GROMACS .gro file of C-alpha atoms in nm:
model
  186
    1MET     CA    1  -5.161   7.167  -0.912
    2SER     CA    2  -5.164   6.979  -0.583
    3LEU     CA    3  -5.372   7.062  -0.279
    4GLU     CA    4  -5.081   6.973  -0.054
    5ALA     CA    5  -4.728   7.108  -0.054
    6PRO     CA    6  -4.458   6.864  -0.167
    7PRO     CA    7  -4.255   6.696   0.107
    8SER     CA    8  -3.960   6.899   0.225
    9GLY     CA    9  -3.626   6.822   0.062
   10TRP     CA   10  -3.781   6.691  -0.261
   11ILE     CA   11  -3.558   6.919  -0.466
   12HIS     CA   12  -3.245   6.745  -0.338
   13LYS     CA   13  -3.361   6.393  -0.425
   14LYS     CA   14  -3.152   6.218  -0.688
   15ILE     CA   15  -3.308   6.201  -1.032
   16ALA     CA   16  -3.370   5.849  -1.157
   17ARG     CA   17  -3.144   5.724  -1.436
   18ASP     CA   18  -3.424   5.696  -1.696
   19GLU     CA   19  -3.544   6.050  -1.616
   20LYS     CA   20  -3.190   6.185  -1.668
   21GLY     CA   21  -3.181   6.009  -2.004
   22TRP     CA   22  -3.506   6.174  -2.115
   23ILE     CA   23  -3.391   6.517  -1.995
   24ILE     CA   24  -3.062   6.484  -2.186
   25ALA     CA   25  -3.239   6.354  -2.499
   26ALA     CA   26  -3.493   6.642  -2.492
   27THR     CA   27  -3.215   6.898  -2.442
   28VAL     CA   28  -3.014   6.759  -2.735
   29VAL     CA   29  -3.322   6.761  -2.961
   30CYS     CA   30  -3.405   7.122  -2.863
   31ILE     CA   31  -3.051   7.241  -2.935
   32ALA     CA   32  -3.042   7.052  -3.267
   33MET     CA   33  -3.378   7.202  -3.371
   34PHE     CA   34  -3.256   7.551  -3.283
   35PHE     CA   35  -2.957   7.521  -3.516
   36TRP     CA   36  -3.165   7.338  -3.779
   37MET     CA   37  -3.403   7.638  -3.797
   38ILE     CA   38  -3.111   7.871  -3.865
   39LEU     CA   39  -2.973   7.643  -4.136
   40TRP     CA   40  -3.318   7.593  -4.289
   41HIS     CA   41  -3.369   7.970  -4.310
   42VAL     CA   42  -3.032   8.027  -4.478
   43TYR     CA   43  -3.009   7.721  -4.706
   44GLY     CA   44  -3.369   7.602  -4.735
   45LYS     CA   45  -3.496   7.934  -4.871
   46GLN     CA   46  -3.829   7.874  -4.701
   47ASN     CA   47  -3.850   8.201  -4.510
   48PRO     CA   48  -3.796   8.506  -4.726
   49SER     CA   49  -3.558   8.758  -4.581
   50SER     CA   50  -3.714   9.097  -4.601
   51VAL     CA   51  -3.658   9.462  -4.538
   52THR     CA   52  -3.919   9.684  -4.378
   53TYR     CA   53  -3.929  10.062  -4.380
   54TYR     CA   54  -4.143  10.307  -4.189
   55THR     CA   55  -4.371  10.508  -4.416
   56THR     CA   56  -4.696  10.698  -4.397
   57PRO     CA   57  -5.009  10.591  -4.586
   58GLU     CA   58  -5.004  10.922  -4.775
   59GLU     CA   59  -4.640  10.878  -4.882
   60PHE     CA   60  -4.694  10.517  -4.992
   61THR     CA   61  -5.014  10.613  -5.179
   62THR     CA   62  -4.817  10.881  -5.367
   63LEU     CA   63  -4.546  10.628  -5.459
   64THR     CA   64  -4.808  10.375  -5.571
   65ASN     CA   65  -4.996  10.628  -5.785
   66SER     CA   66  -4.668  10.737  -5.948
   67PHE     CA   67  -4.580  10.372  -6.013
   68ILE     CA   68  -4.920  10.314  -6.174
   69GLU     CA   69  -4.888  10.624  -6.396
   70GLN     CA   70  -4.544  10.515  -6.521
   71ASN     CA   71  -4.630  10.149  -6.587
   72GLN     CA   72  -5.001  10.135  -6.676
   73ILE     CA   73  -5.084   9.933  -6.989
   74GLY     CA   74  -5.461   9.910  -6.955
   75GLU     CA   75  -5.756   9.854  -6.724
   76ASP     CA   76  -5.940   9.551  -6.590
   77ASN     CA   77  -6.292   9.642  -6.471
   78GLY     CA   78  -6.176   9.991  -6.376
   79ILE     CA   79  -5.861   9.868  -6.197
   80PRO     CA   80  -5.531   9.978  -6.356
   81VAL     CA   81  -5.317   9.706  -6.513
   82VAL     CA   82  -4.944   9.771  -6.479
   83MET     CA   83  -4.643   9.600  -6.632
   84PRO     CA   84  -4.318   9.704  -6.461
   85LYS     CA   85  -3.977   9.642  -6.612
   86PRO     CA   86  -3.785   9.339  -6.476
   87GLU     CA   87  -3.562   9.413  -6.176
   88SER     CA   88  -3.769   9.720  -6.089
   89ASP     CA   89  -3.974   9.820  -5.789
   90VAL     CA   90  -4.340   9.713  -5.780
   91PHE     CA   91  -4.576   9.901  -5.548
   92LEU     CA   92  -4.890   9.729  -5.423
   93LEU     CA   93  -5.124   9.915  -5.191
   94ALA     CA   94  -5.387   9.734  -4.984
   95GLN     CA   95  -5.693   9.925  -4.874
   96MET     CA   96  -6.046   9.834  -4.778
   97TRP     CA   97  -6.143   9.629  -4.993
   98ARG     CA   98  -5.913   9.621  -5.291
   99TRP     CA   99  -5.555   9.600  -5.413
  100SER     CA  100  -5.417   9.901  -5.601
  101SER     CA  101  -5.358   9.739  -5.940
  102VAL     CA  102  -5.338   9.425  -6.149
  103ILE     CA  103  -4.969   9.343  -6.198
  104VAL     CA  104  -4.823   9.179  -6.508
  105LEU     CA  105  -4.478   9.024  -6.456
  106LYS     CA  106  -4.234   8.836  -6.679
  107LYS     CA  107  -4.145   8.479  -6.593
  108ASP     CA  108  -3.799   8.413  -6.441
  109GLU     CA  109  -3.729   8.783  -6.378
  110TRP     CA  110  -3.666   8.943  -6.039
  111TYR     CA  111  -3.890   9.217  -5.898
  112LYS     CA  112  -3.880   9.407  -5.572
  113PHE     CA  113  -4.232   9.424  -5.428
  114HIS     CA  114  -4.318   9.710  -5.191
  115ILE     CA  115  -4.639   9.628  -5.005
  116SER     CA  116  -4.822   9.846  -4.755
  117SER     CA  117  -5.171   9.914  -4.621
  118LYS     CA  118  -5.356  10.242  -4.636
  119ASP     CA  119  -5.596  10.177  -4.350
  120VAL     CA  120  -5.598   9.854  -4.145
  121MET     CA  121  -5.396   9.531  -4.129
  122HIS     CA  122  -5.438   9.313  -4.438
  123GLY     CA  123  -5.296   8.982  -4.553
  124PHE     CA  124  -5.104   8.934  -4.880
  125SER     CA  125  -5.165   8.579  -4.994
  126VAL     CA  126  -5.076   8.469  -5.348
  127GLN     CA  127  -5.281   8.166  -5.451
  128PRO     CA  128  -5.237   7.886  -5.553
  129ILE     CA  129  -4.867   7.906  -5.455
  130ASN     CA  130  -4.959   7.987  -5.093
  131MET     CA  131  -4.731   8.283  -5.019
  132ASN     CA  132  -4.859   8.458  -4.706
  133PHE     CA  133  -4.750   8.789  -4.552
  134MET     CA  134  -4.910   9.035  -4.315
  135VAL     CA  135  -4.942   9.392  -4.442
  136PHE     CA  136  -4.950   9.671  -4.183
  137PRO     CA  137  -5.025  10.041  -4.224
  138ASN     CA  138  -4.721  10.269  -4.180
  139TYR     CA  139  -4.476   9.998  -4.295
  140ASP     CA  140  -4.332   9.933  -4.640
  141TYR     CA  141  -4.268   9.559  -4.657
  142VAL     CA  142  -4.008   9.489  -4.930
  143LEU     CA  143  -4.003   9.143  -5.083
  144ASP     CA  144  -3.778   9.009  -5.361
  145PHE     CA  145  -3.996   8.807  -5.596
  146LYS     CA  146  -3.917   8.591  -5.900
  147PRO     CA  147  -4.216   8.417  -6.062
  148ASN     CA  148  -4.119   8.084  -6.217
  149LYS     CA  149  -4.451   7.973  -6.372
  150THR     CA  150  -4.674   8.154  -6.616
  151GLY     CA  151  -5.042   8.204  -6.546
  152GLU     CA  152  -5.288   8.408  -6.349
  153TYR     CA  153  -5.253   8.422  -5.970
  154MET     CA  154  -5.503   8.560  -5.722
  155VAL     CA  155  -5.393   8.794  -5.443
  156VAL     CA  156  -5.623   8.732  -5.149
  157CYS     CA  157  -5.649   8.925  -4.824
  158ASN     CA  158  -5.619   8.660  -4.552
  159GLU     CA  159  -5.668   8.896  -4.254
  160PHE     CA  160  -6.024   9.002  -4.180
  161CYS     CA  161  -6.043   9.371  -4.271
  162GLY     CA  162  -6.411   9.449  -4.248
  163ILE     CA  163  -6.743   9.377  -4.410
  164GLY     CA  164  -6.607   9.376  -4.768
  165HIS     CA  165  -6.313   9.147  -4.685
  166HIS     CA  166  -6.442   8.866  -4.909
  167LEU     CA  167  -6.429   9.101  -5.209
  168MET     CA  168  -6.061   9.190  -5.166
  169ILE     CA  169  -5.911   8.985  -5.448
  170GLY     CA  170  -5.627   9.114  -5.664
  171LYS     CA  171  -5.445   8.964  -5.957
  172ILE     CA  172  -5.089   8.895  -6.069
  173VAL     CA  173  -5.038   8.775  -6.426
  174VAL     CA  174  -4.710   8.606  -6.521
  175ILE     CA  175  -4.619   8.594  -6.891
  176GLU     CA  176  -4.317   8.487  -7.095
  177ASP     CA  177  -4.344   8.767  -7.354
  178GLU     CA  178  -4.570   9.056  -7.451
  179SER     CA  179  -4.754   8.853  -7.716
  180GLU     CA  180  -4.938   8.675  -7.432
  181LEU     CA  181  -5.099   8.999  -7.314
  182ALA     CA  182  -5.378   8.958  -7.571
  183ASN     CA  183  -5.477   8.629  -7.401
  184TYR     CA  184  -5.565   8.826  -7.090
  185GLY     CA  185  -5.732   9.115  -7.274
  186TYR     CA  186  -5.465   9.378  -7.205
   0.00000   0.00000   0.00000
């Protein structure tokens, strides 16, 4: 910011040739990047398209508890372990300071995750593949998910949610067939 006003008529001065070149180049790059983002979203499959529904914490808790009752195959330190059928809905509820269940999925099968929070904003981060989503109360975030590698994945809350935030670690186990369940103690 200048202490003095610019000289009068400065707006009508001709722009130098090199400045015009830079303005045109910057405009072309901005327009190209705008269309590149659209193409990258559609063809690059980097940003998951999602659907979000309004819900209440009570309604989503009821759906999650029903899901757990129908698909529970065991427990892991008092936390229910569920194994939904491929191409089914998977409900995952975040609440201070835990995830609703341990989820066992089959490799190369599609699942429709429904994720919501019961209390405050949480983060849904699957490690080590680095999937990150924000989870809000009153919203059912629906995500199509197809695991392509077997193993055990940690679900970490990456939004500070209170004093027990560091303890909020869930688990997703990906298997090829049911015979692998014994390896994980289920």
